[in-house]
């Protein structure tokens, strides 16, 4: 039976304010609070609330049949906590249906996977902890920012303990192969890869309301029919997109909610099911490993990172930012750490692109790529000065490595102590439960008698 893996990304950047060269050293607050609030409220009203309400109704109506997955960046969750807690409440209700899976991703929605393995692991660990805090589940499947992937990243993700990873079904990787199978990482074959079906995903997220598109109007029954008519052996159809595609990229007036709502019924009639990423990783074996020596993503037609790191402005900003990664790790300063997460977001780099994507780029407050670069580098200059005031440039790599090793060892010792405390707590709880059970059975007096007898001896 064919199965659909439907996944939505939820991420919102923390917008930077206008920051002049003369602000460096005097102003350490980098954010446009008004823009953050108005942008978030607009997207919540137009997209998140109506989309999530519809998905919640679908999970309740088709319980155990309709399933969906989400990943939330940590910085996006922080924006929701401040400006739209009702969205987190809706996600909590979706979680209670048992038909939803939450995935791991970098907390910052940044590019740590391309820069620093230590920062990457810490970034993912933070986000996974936040997901567990809200939804009581530790993610077992990973998706990277913008679905960025290569063989080395896959190996790192496998070492983190994840069973599967979502990425792009890029033509330069697949060649003649189909994205409708489960593949394995070339460097870590046990890590299962779920590849996005570009056409089926973009038909909803990019083309649904395009009256000039040959597939317009798109109806749920025809959409599912295309899936059911795929070759019998192609059983996994991965449809991945941003949640804001529903309501923002494709306005509610286009009847996109009605289209989404009709999918489970049409799928059932066609003998097509829905599965979460973890269920797919459990049910399906990898047909083969797939080689991805060059980095891919879901950006643009090239499906690479050229829209994020393709010009000298972006590369300079990227190199400058991650040149202080080790210093930030050992700083353990809450304000430094928070600014670090916000400054890493991929959106900051996409604002600097000089590449024409054919879709159009909303640069926000910036008039040009150079304008975005200048503003970002002014902020980054102040941030680096703050970091270097804690750990100056004259600290060499050997000293930094020594400090990092000490921090890791301390962390390992704390983890061991935490496990020992948990073990002893569980043991004590079992003993207390056993005593309570004996007391309820009327054995308490007997125990007291034995204790008295022991004292006499």
Coordinates of C-alpha atoms in Angstrom, one line a residue:
X1 CA 0.0 0.0 0.0
X2 CA 1.3 3.5 -0.9
X3 CA 1.7 5.9 2.0
X4 CA 2.0 9.6 2.2
X5 CA 4.4 11.3 4.6
X6 CA 3.0 14.8 5.1
X7 CA 5.4 17.2 6.8
X8 CA 5.3 21.0 7.6
X9 CA 8.0 23.3 8.7
X10 CA 7.2 26.0 11.3
X11 CA 9.9 28.7 11.5
X12 CA 10.0 32.5 11.9
X13 CA 13.1 34.6 12.0
X14 CA 13.9 37.1 14.8
X15 CA 14.1 40.2 12.6
X16 CA 17.2 42.5 13.0
X17 CA 16.8 46.2 13.3
X18 CA 18.6 49.0 11.5
X19 CA 22.1 49.0 13.1
X20 CA 24.6 51.7 12.1
X21 CA 28.4 51.4 12.2
X22 CA 28.4 54.1 15.0
X23 CA 26.1 51.8 17.1
X24 CA 28.9 49.3 17.5
X25 CA 30.1 49.2 21.1
X26 CA 27.2 51.3 22.4
X27 CA 24.1 49.3 21.5
X28 CA 23.9 45.5 22.2
X29 CA 20.3 45.0 21.3
X30 CA 19.9 44.0 17.7
X31 CA 16.2 43.3 17.1
X32 CA 13.2 44.9 15.6
X33 CA 10.5 44.1 18.1
X34 CA 7.7 45.8 16.2
X35 CA 8.5 43.9 13.0
X36 CA 8.7 40.6 14.9
X37 CA 5.3 41.1 16.5
X38 CA 3.5 42.4 13.4
X39 CA 5.0 39.7 11.2
X40 CA 4.2 36.9 13.5
X41 CA 0.7 38.0 14.2
X42 CA 0.0 38.4 10.5
X43 CA 1.3 34.9 9.7
X44 CA -0.5 33.4 12.7
X45 CA -3.8 34.9 11.6
X46 CA -3.5 34.2 7.9
X47 CA -1.9 30.7 8.2
X48 CA -0.9 29.0 11.4
X49 CA -4.2 29.1 13.3
X50 CA -6.5 28.2 10.4
X51 CA -4.1 25.6 9.1
X52 CA -3.5 23.9 12.4
X53 CA -7.2 24.1 13.3
X54 CA -8.0 22.3 10.1
X55 CA -5.3 19.7 10.7
X56 CA -6.5 19.1 14.2
X57 CA -10.1 18.6 13.0
X58 CA -8.7 16.1 10.4
X59 CA -6.7 14.2 13.0
X60 CA -9.8 13.9 15.3
X61 CA -12.2 13.0 12.4
X62 CA -9.8 10.4 10.8
X63 CA -8.1 9.3 14.0
X64 CA -5.4 6.8 13.4
X65 CA -5.8 7.2 9.6
X66 CA -4.6 10.8 8.9
X67 CA -1.1 11.6 10.2
X68 CA 1.2 14.6 9.9
X69 CA 4.7 15.7 11.0
X70 CA 6.0 19.0 12.1
X71 CA 9.4 20.5 12.9
X72 CA 9.7 23.8 14.8
X73 CA 12.9 25.8 15.0
X74 CA 13.8 26.9 18.5
X75 CA 14.0 30.5 17.6
X76 CA 10.5 30.2 16.0
X77 CA 9.2 28.6 19.1
X78 CA 10.5 31.6 21.1
X79 CA 8.6 34.0 18.8
X80 CA 5.5 31.9 19.3
X81 CA 5.9 31.9 23.1
X82 CA 6.0 35.7 23.0
X83 CA 3.5 36.7 20.3
X84 CA 1.3 33.6 19.6
X85 CA 1.1 31.1 22.5
X86 CA -2.2 29.9 21.0
X87 CA -0.3 28.3 18.2
X88 CA 1.7 26.2 20.7
X89 CA -1.6 25.3 22.4
X90 CA -3.0 24.1 19.1
X91 CA 0.2 22.0 18.5
X92 CA -0.3 20.5 22.0
X93 CA -3.8 19.5 21.1
X94 CA -2.6 18.0 17.9
X95 CA 0.0 16.1 19.9
X96 CA -2.7 14.7 22.1
X97 CA -4.4 13.0 19.1
X98 CA -1.5 10.6 18.8
X99 CA -1.4 11.2 15.0
X100 CA 1.4 13.7 15.0
X101 CA 5.2 13.5 15.1
X102 CA 7.6 16.3 16.0
X103 CA 11.0 16.2 14.4
X104 CA 14.4 17.5 15.5
X105 CA 16.2 20.3 13.7
X106 CA 18.8 23.0 14.5
X107 CA 17.5 25.4 17.2
X108 CA 18.8 28.4 15.3
X109 CA 17.5 27.2 11.9
X110 CA 21.1 28.0 10.9
X111 CA 24.0 26.6 9.0
X112 CA 26.0 25.0 11.8
X113 CA 25.9 21.7 9.9
X114 CA 28.2 23.3 7.3
X115 CA 30.5 25.0 9.8
X116 CA 31.1 23.3 13.1
X117 CA 30.1 19.8 14.3
X118 CA 30.2 20.8 18.0
X119 CA 27.9 23.7 17.4
X120 CA 25.7 21.6 15.2
X121 CA 25.3 18.9 17.9
X122 CA 24.6 21.5 20.6
X123 CA 22.1 23.3 18.3
X124 CA 20.2 20.1 17.7
X125 CA 20.3 19.1 21.3
X126 CA 18.8 22.4 22.4
X127 CA 15.9 22.1 20.0
X128 CA 15.2 18.4 20.8
X129 CA 15.1 19.3 24.5
X130 CA 12.6 22.1 23.8
X131 CA 10.4 19.7 21.8
X132 CA 10.5 17.2 24.6
X133 CA 9.6 19.9 27.1
X134 CA 6.5 21.0 25.2
X135 CA 5.3 17.7 23.8
X136 CA 6.8 15.0 26.0
X137 CA 8.5 13.2 23.1
X138 CA 12.2 13.0 22.2
X139 CA 12.5 13.3 18.4
X140 CA 13.9 10.3 16.6
X141 CA 13.9 11.7 13.0
X142 CA 15.9 14.8 11.9
X143 CA 15.4 17.5 9.3
X144 CA 18.1 20.1 8.7
X145 CA 17.6 23.8 8.0
X146 CA 16.3 24.1 4.4
X147 CA 16.7 20.3 4.2
X148 CA 20.4 20.8 3.8
X149 CA 22.2 17.5 3.4
X150 CA 25.4 15.8 2.3
X151 CA 27.1 12.5 3.1
X152 CA 29.2 14.0 6.0
X153 CA 26.1 15.7 7.5
X154 CA 24.3 12.3 7.4
X155 CA 27.1 10.6 9.2
X156 CA 27.0 13.3 11.9
X157 CA 23.3 13.0 12.3
X158 CA 23.6 9.2 12.6
X159 CA 26.2 9.7 15.4
X160 CA 23.6 11.8 17.2
X161 CA 21.4 8.7 17.4
X162 CA 18.7 9.6 14.9
X163 CA 17.1 6.8 12.9
X164 CA 16.1 8.8 9.9
X165 CA 16.5 12.2 8.1
X166 CA 14.4 14.2 5.7
X167 CA 16.1 15.8 2.7
X168 CA 15.5 16.9 -0.9
X169 CA 14.8 14.6 -3.8
X170 CA 17.3 16.6 -6.0
X171 CA 17.7 15.5 -9.6
X172 CA 21.5 15.8 -9.4
X173 CA 21.5 13.2 -6.7
X174 CA 18.7 10.9 -7.8
X175 CA 19.4 10.9 -11.5
X176 CA 17.1 8.2 -12.9
X177 CA 16.1 7.0 -9.4
X178 CA 12.7 7.8 -7.8
X179 CA 12.2 9.7 -4.6
X180 CA 9.5 7.2 -3.7
X181 CA 11.8 4.8 -1.9
X182 CA 13.7 4.9 1.4
X183 CA 17.4 5.2 0.9
X184 CA 20.4 5.0 3.3
X185 CA 23.2 7.4 4.0
X186 CA 26.4 6.5 2.1
X187 CA 28.6 7.1 5.2
X188 CA 26.1 5.6 7.7
X189 CA 23.8 3.1 5.9
X190 CA 21.6 2.6 9.0
X191 CA 20.4 6.3 8.8
X192 CA 17.3 6.2 6.6
X193 CA 16.7 9.1 4.1
X194 CA 13.3 10.3 3.2
X195 CA 13.4 12.3 0.0
X196 CA 10.9 15.0 -0.8
X197 CA 8.8 14.7 -4.0
X198 CA 9.5 18.1 -5.5
X199 CA 6.6 18.2 -8.0
X200 CA 3.9 16.9 -5.7
X201 CA 5.1 19.2 -2.9
X202 CA 5.4 22.3 -5.0
X203 CA 2.1 21.7 -6.7
X204 CA 0.5 22.6 -3.3
X205 CA 3.0 25.1 -1.9
X206 CA 3.9 27.1 -5.0
X207 CA 1.4 26.5 -7.8
X208 CA -1.9 25.8 -6.2
X209 CA -3.4 29.3 -6.8
X210 CA -1.6 29.9 -10.1
X211 CA -4.3 30.2 -12.8
X212 CA -1.7 30.0 -15.5
X213 CA -0.4 26.6 -14.4
X214 CA -1.5 23.7 -16.6
X215 CA -2.6 21.8 -13.5
X216 CA -4.9 24.5 -12.3
X217 CA -7.4 24.1 -10.6
X218 CA -5.9 21.3 -8.4
X219 CA -8.5 19.0 -6.8
X220 CA -7.9 16.5 -4.0
X221 CA -9.2 13.5 -5.9
X222 CA -7.0 14.2 -9.0
X223 CA -4.0 14.8 -6.7
X224 CA -4.5 11.5 -4.9
X225 CA -5.2 9.7 -8.2
X226 CA -1.7 10.8 -9.5
X227 CA -0.2 9.2 -6.4
X228 CA -2.2 6.0 -6.6
X229 CA -1.2 5.5 -10.3
X230 CA 2.6 5.6 -9.5
X231 CA 4.3 2.3 -10.1
X232 CA 3.3 -0.3 -7.6
X233 CA 6.8 -0.7 -6.1
X234 CA 7.0 3.1 -5.4
X235 CA 5.3 3.2 -2.0
X236 CA 6.6 6.2 -0.1
X237 CA 5.5 9.6 -1.2
X238 CA 7.1 12.5 0.8
X239 CA 5.3 15.8 0.7
X240 CA 7.2 18.5 2.6
X241 CA 6.5 22.2 2.8
X242 CA 6.4 25.2 5.1
X243 CA 3.2 25.5 7.0
X244 CA 2.9 29.2 5.9
X245 CA 2.3 27.8 2.4
X246 CA -1.2 27.4 3.6
X247 CA -2.7 30.8 3.9
X248 CA 0.3 33.0 3.0
X249 CA 1.9 31.6 -0.2
X250 CA -1.4 30.2 -1.1
X251 CA -4.2 32.4 0.3
X252 CA -7.2 31.0 2.1
X253 CA -9.4 32.4 -0.6
X254 CA -7.9 29.8 -3.0
X255 CA -9.8 27.1 -1.0
X256 CA -6.6 25.4 -0.1
X257 CA -8.0 24.4 3.3
X258 CA -10.8 22.6 1.6
X259 CA -8.2 20.8 -0.6
X260 CA -6.2 19.7 2.4
X261 CA -9.3 18.7 4.3
X262 CA -10.4 16.4 1.4
X263 CA -7.1 14.5 1.2
X264 CA -7.8 11.8 3.8
X265 CA -11.1 10.7 2.3
X266 CA -9.7 10.7 -1.2
X267 CA -6.7 8.7 -0.1
X268 CA -8.8 6.2 1.7
X269 CA -10.9 5.6 -1.4
X270 CA -7.8 5.1 -3.4
X271 CA -6.2 2.7 -0.9
X272 CA -3.5 5.2 0.1
X273 CA -2.5 5.7 3.7
X274 CA -0.7 8.4 5.8
X275 CA 2.4 7.7 7.9
X276 CA 4.8 9.6 10.1
X277 CA 8.5 9.7 9.3
X278 CA 9.3 7.3 12.2
X279 CA 6.6 4.9 11.1
X280 CA 8.2 4.8 7.6
X281 CA 11.7 4.3 9.0
X282 CA 10.3 1.4 11.0
X283 CA 8.2 -0.2 8.2
X284 CA 10.5 0.2 5.2
X285 CA 14.0 -1.0 4.5
X286 CA 16.5 1.1 2.6
X287 CA 16.6 -0.1 -1.1
X288 CA 20.2 1.2 -1.4
X289 CA 22.5 3.9 -0.1
X290 CA 22.6 7.2 -2.0
X291 CA 25.8 9.3 -2.6
X292 CA 25.5 13.0 -1.9
X293 CA 29.1 14.4 -2.0
X294 CA 27.9 17.9 -2.8
X295 CA 25.5 19.7 -0.5
X296 CA 21.9 19.9 -1.5
X297 CA 18.8 21.7 -0.1
X298 CA 15.3 22.5 -1.1
X299 CA 16.2 26.1 -2.2
X300 CA 15.7 27.2 -5.8
X301 CA 15.8 25.1 -8.9
X302 CA 19.4 24.1 -8.4
X303 CA 18.5 22.5 -5.0
X304 CA 21.9 23.6 -3.5
X305 CA 23.1 26.2 -1.0
X306 CA 23.9 28.9 -3.7
X307 CA 21.1 31.1 -2.5
X308 CA 22.5 31.1 1.0
X309 CA 26.3 31.0 0.4
X310 CA 26.7 31.6 -3.3
X311 CA 28.3 35.1 -3.3
X312 CA 31.3 36.8 -1.5
X313 CA 29.0 38.8 0.8
X314 CA 27.3 35.6 2.1
X315 CA 30.6 33.7 2.4
X316 CA 32.3 36.6 4.3
X317 CA 29.4 36.8 6.7
X318 CA 29.3 33.0 7.2
X319 CA 33.0 32.7 7.8
X320 CA 33.1 35.7 10.2
X321 CA 30.1 34.4 12.2
X322 CA 31.5 30.8 12.6
X323 CA 35.1 32.0 13.3
X324 CA 34.0 32.6 16.9
X325 CA 31.9 29.4 17.3
X326 CA 34.3 27.7 19.8
X327 CA 34.5 30.9 21.9
X328 CA 30.7 31.1 22.0
X329 CA 30.5 27.5 23.2
X330 CA 32.7 28.1 26.1
X331 CA 31.3 31.5 27.1
X332 CA 28.1 30.0 28.6
X333 CA 26.7 33.6 28.8
X334 CA 22.8 33.5 28.4
X335 CA 22.7 36.8 26.4
X336 CA 25.6 35.8 24.2
X337 CA 24.0 32.4 23.6
X338 CA 20.6 33.9 22.7
X339 CA 22.1 36.4 20.2
X340 CA 24.2 33.6 18.7
X341 CA 21.1 31.6 17.9
X342 CA 19.3 34.5 16.4
X343 CA 22.2 35.6 14.2
X344 CA 22.6 32.1 12.7
X345 CA 19.2 31.9 11.1
X346 CA 19.4 31.1 7.3
X347 CA 17.1 34.1 6.5
X348 CA 19.9 36.5 7.4
X349 CA 22.0 35.0 4.6
X350 CA 19.2 34.7 2.1
X351 CA 18.6 38.4 2.4
X352 CA 22.1 38.9 0.9
X353 CA 21.6 36.7 -2.1
X354 CA 22.2 38.2 -5.6
X355 CA 20.7 35.2 -7.3
X356 CA 17.5 35.4 -9.2
X357 CA 15.2 32.5 -8.1
X358 CA 12.2 33.2 -10.3
X359 CA 10.0 33.5 -7.2
X360 CA 11.0 36.9 -5.8
X361 CA 12.6 37.7 -2.5
X362 CA 11.1 39.6 0.4
X363 CA 14.2 41.4 1.9
X364 CA 12.2 43.0 4.6
X365 CA 13.8 46.3 5.7
X366 CA 16.7 45.9 3.2
X367 CA 16.8 47.6 -0.2
X368 CA 19.5 45.4 -1.6
X369 CA 21.8 42.4 -0.9
X370 CA 24.6 44.9 0.0
X371 CA 22.3 46.7 2.4
X372 CA 21.5 43.4 4.1
X373 CA 25.2 42.5 4.3
X374 CA 26.2 45.9 5.7
X375 CA 23.6 45.9 8.5
X376 CA 24.4 42.3 9.4
X377 CA 28.1 42.9 9.5
X378 CA 27.7 45.9 11.8
X379 CA 25.7 43.8 14.2
X380 CA 28.2 40.9 13.9
X381 CA 31.1 43.3 14.6
X382 CA 29.5 44.3 17.9
X383 CA 28.7 40.7 18.8
X384 CA 32.2 39.5 18.0
X385 CA 33.6 42.3 20.2
X386 CA 31.4 41.1 23.1
X387 CA 32.5 37.5 22.6
X388 CA 36.2 38.5 22.4
X389 CA 35.9 40.6 25.6
X390 CA 35.2 37.2 27.4
X391 CA 37.7 35.2 25.4
X392 CA 40.2 37.4 23.6
X393 CA 41.8 36.7 20.2
X394 CA 45.2 36.1 21.9
X395 CA 43.8 32.8 23.4
X396 CA 45.3 30.2 21.0
X397 CA 43.6 27.1 19.7
X398 CA 45.4 24.8 22.2
X399 CA 44.0 26.8 25.1
X400 CA 40.5 26.9 23.6
X401 CA 40.6 23.1 23.0
X402 CA 41.7 22.6 26.6
X403 CA 38.8 24.7 27.8
X404 CA 36.3 22.8 25.6
X405 CA 37.6 19.5 26.7
X406 CA 37.2 20.5 30.4
X407 CA 33.6 21.7 29.6
X408 CA 32.8 18.4 27.9
X409 CA 34.3 16.4 30.7
X410 CA 32.3 18.4 33.2
X411 CA 29.2 17.8 31.1
X412 CA 29.8 14.1 31.0
X413 CA 30.3 13.9 34.7
X414 CA 27.1 15.8 35.3
X415 CA 25.3 13.5 32.9
X416 CA 26.6 10.4 34.8
X417 CA 25.5 11.9 38.1
X418 CA 22.0 12.7 36.7
X419 CA 21.7 9.1 35.5
X420 CA 22.8 7.8 38.9
X421 CA 20.3 10.1 40.7
X422 CA 17.6 9.0 38.4
X423 CA 18.5 5.3 39.0
X424 CA 18.5 5.8 42.8
X425 CA 15.3 7.8 42.7
X426 CA 13.6 5.0 40.7
X427 CA 14.9 2.4 43.2
X428 CA 13.7 4.4 46.2
X429 CA 10.3 4.8 44.5
X430 CA 10.0 1.1 43.9
X431 CA 10.9 0.4 47.6
X432 CA 8.3 2.9 48.8
X433 CA 5.7 1.3 46.4
X434 CA 6.5 -2.1 47.8
X435 CA 6.1 -1.0 51.4
X436 CA 2.8 0.7 50.5
X437 CA 1.6 -2.5 48.9
X438 CA 2.6 -4.6 51.9
X439 CA 0.9 -2.2 54.2
X440 CA -2.3 -2.4 52.1
X441 CA -2.2 -6.2 52.4
X442 CA -2.0 -6.0 56.2
X443 CA 1.6 -7.0 56.4
X444 CA 2.9 -3.9 58.1
X445 CA 2.5 -5.2 61.7
X446 CA 4.4 -8.4 60.8
X447 CA 7.3 -6.3 59.5
X448 CA 7.3 -4.2 62.7
X449 CA 7.4 -7.4 64.7
X450 CA 10.4 -8.7 62.8
X451 CA 12.2 -5.4 63.4
X452 CA 11.5 -5.6 67.2
X453 CA 12.7 -9.2 67.3
X454 CA 15.9 -8.2 65.6
X455 CA 16.6 -5.6 68.2
X456 CA 16.2 -8.2 71.1
X457 CA 18.8 -10.4 69.5

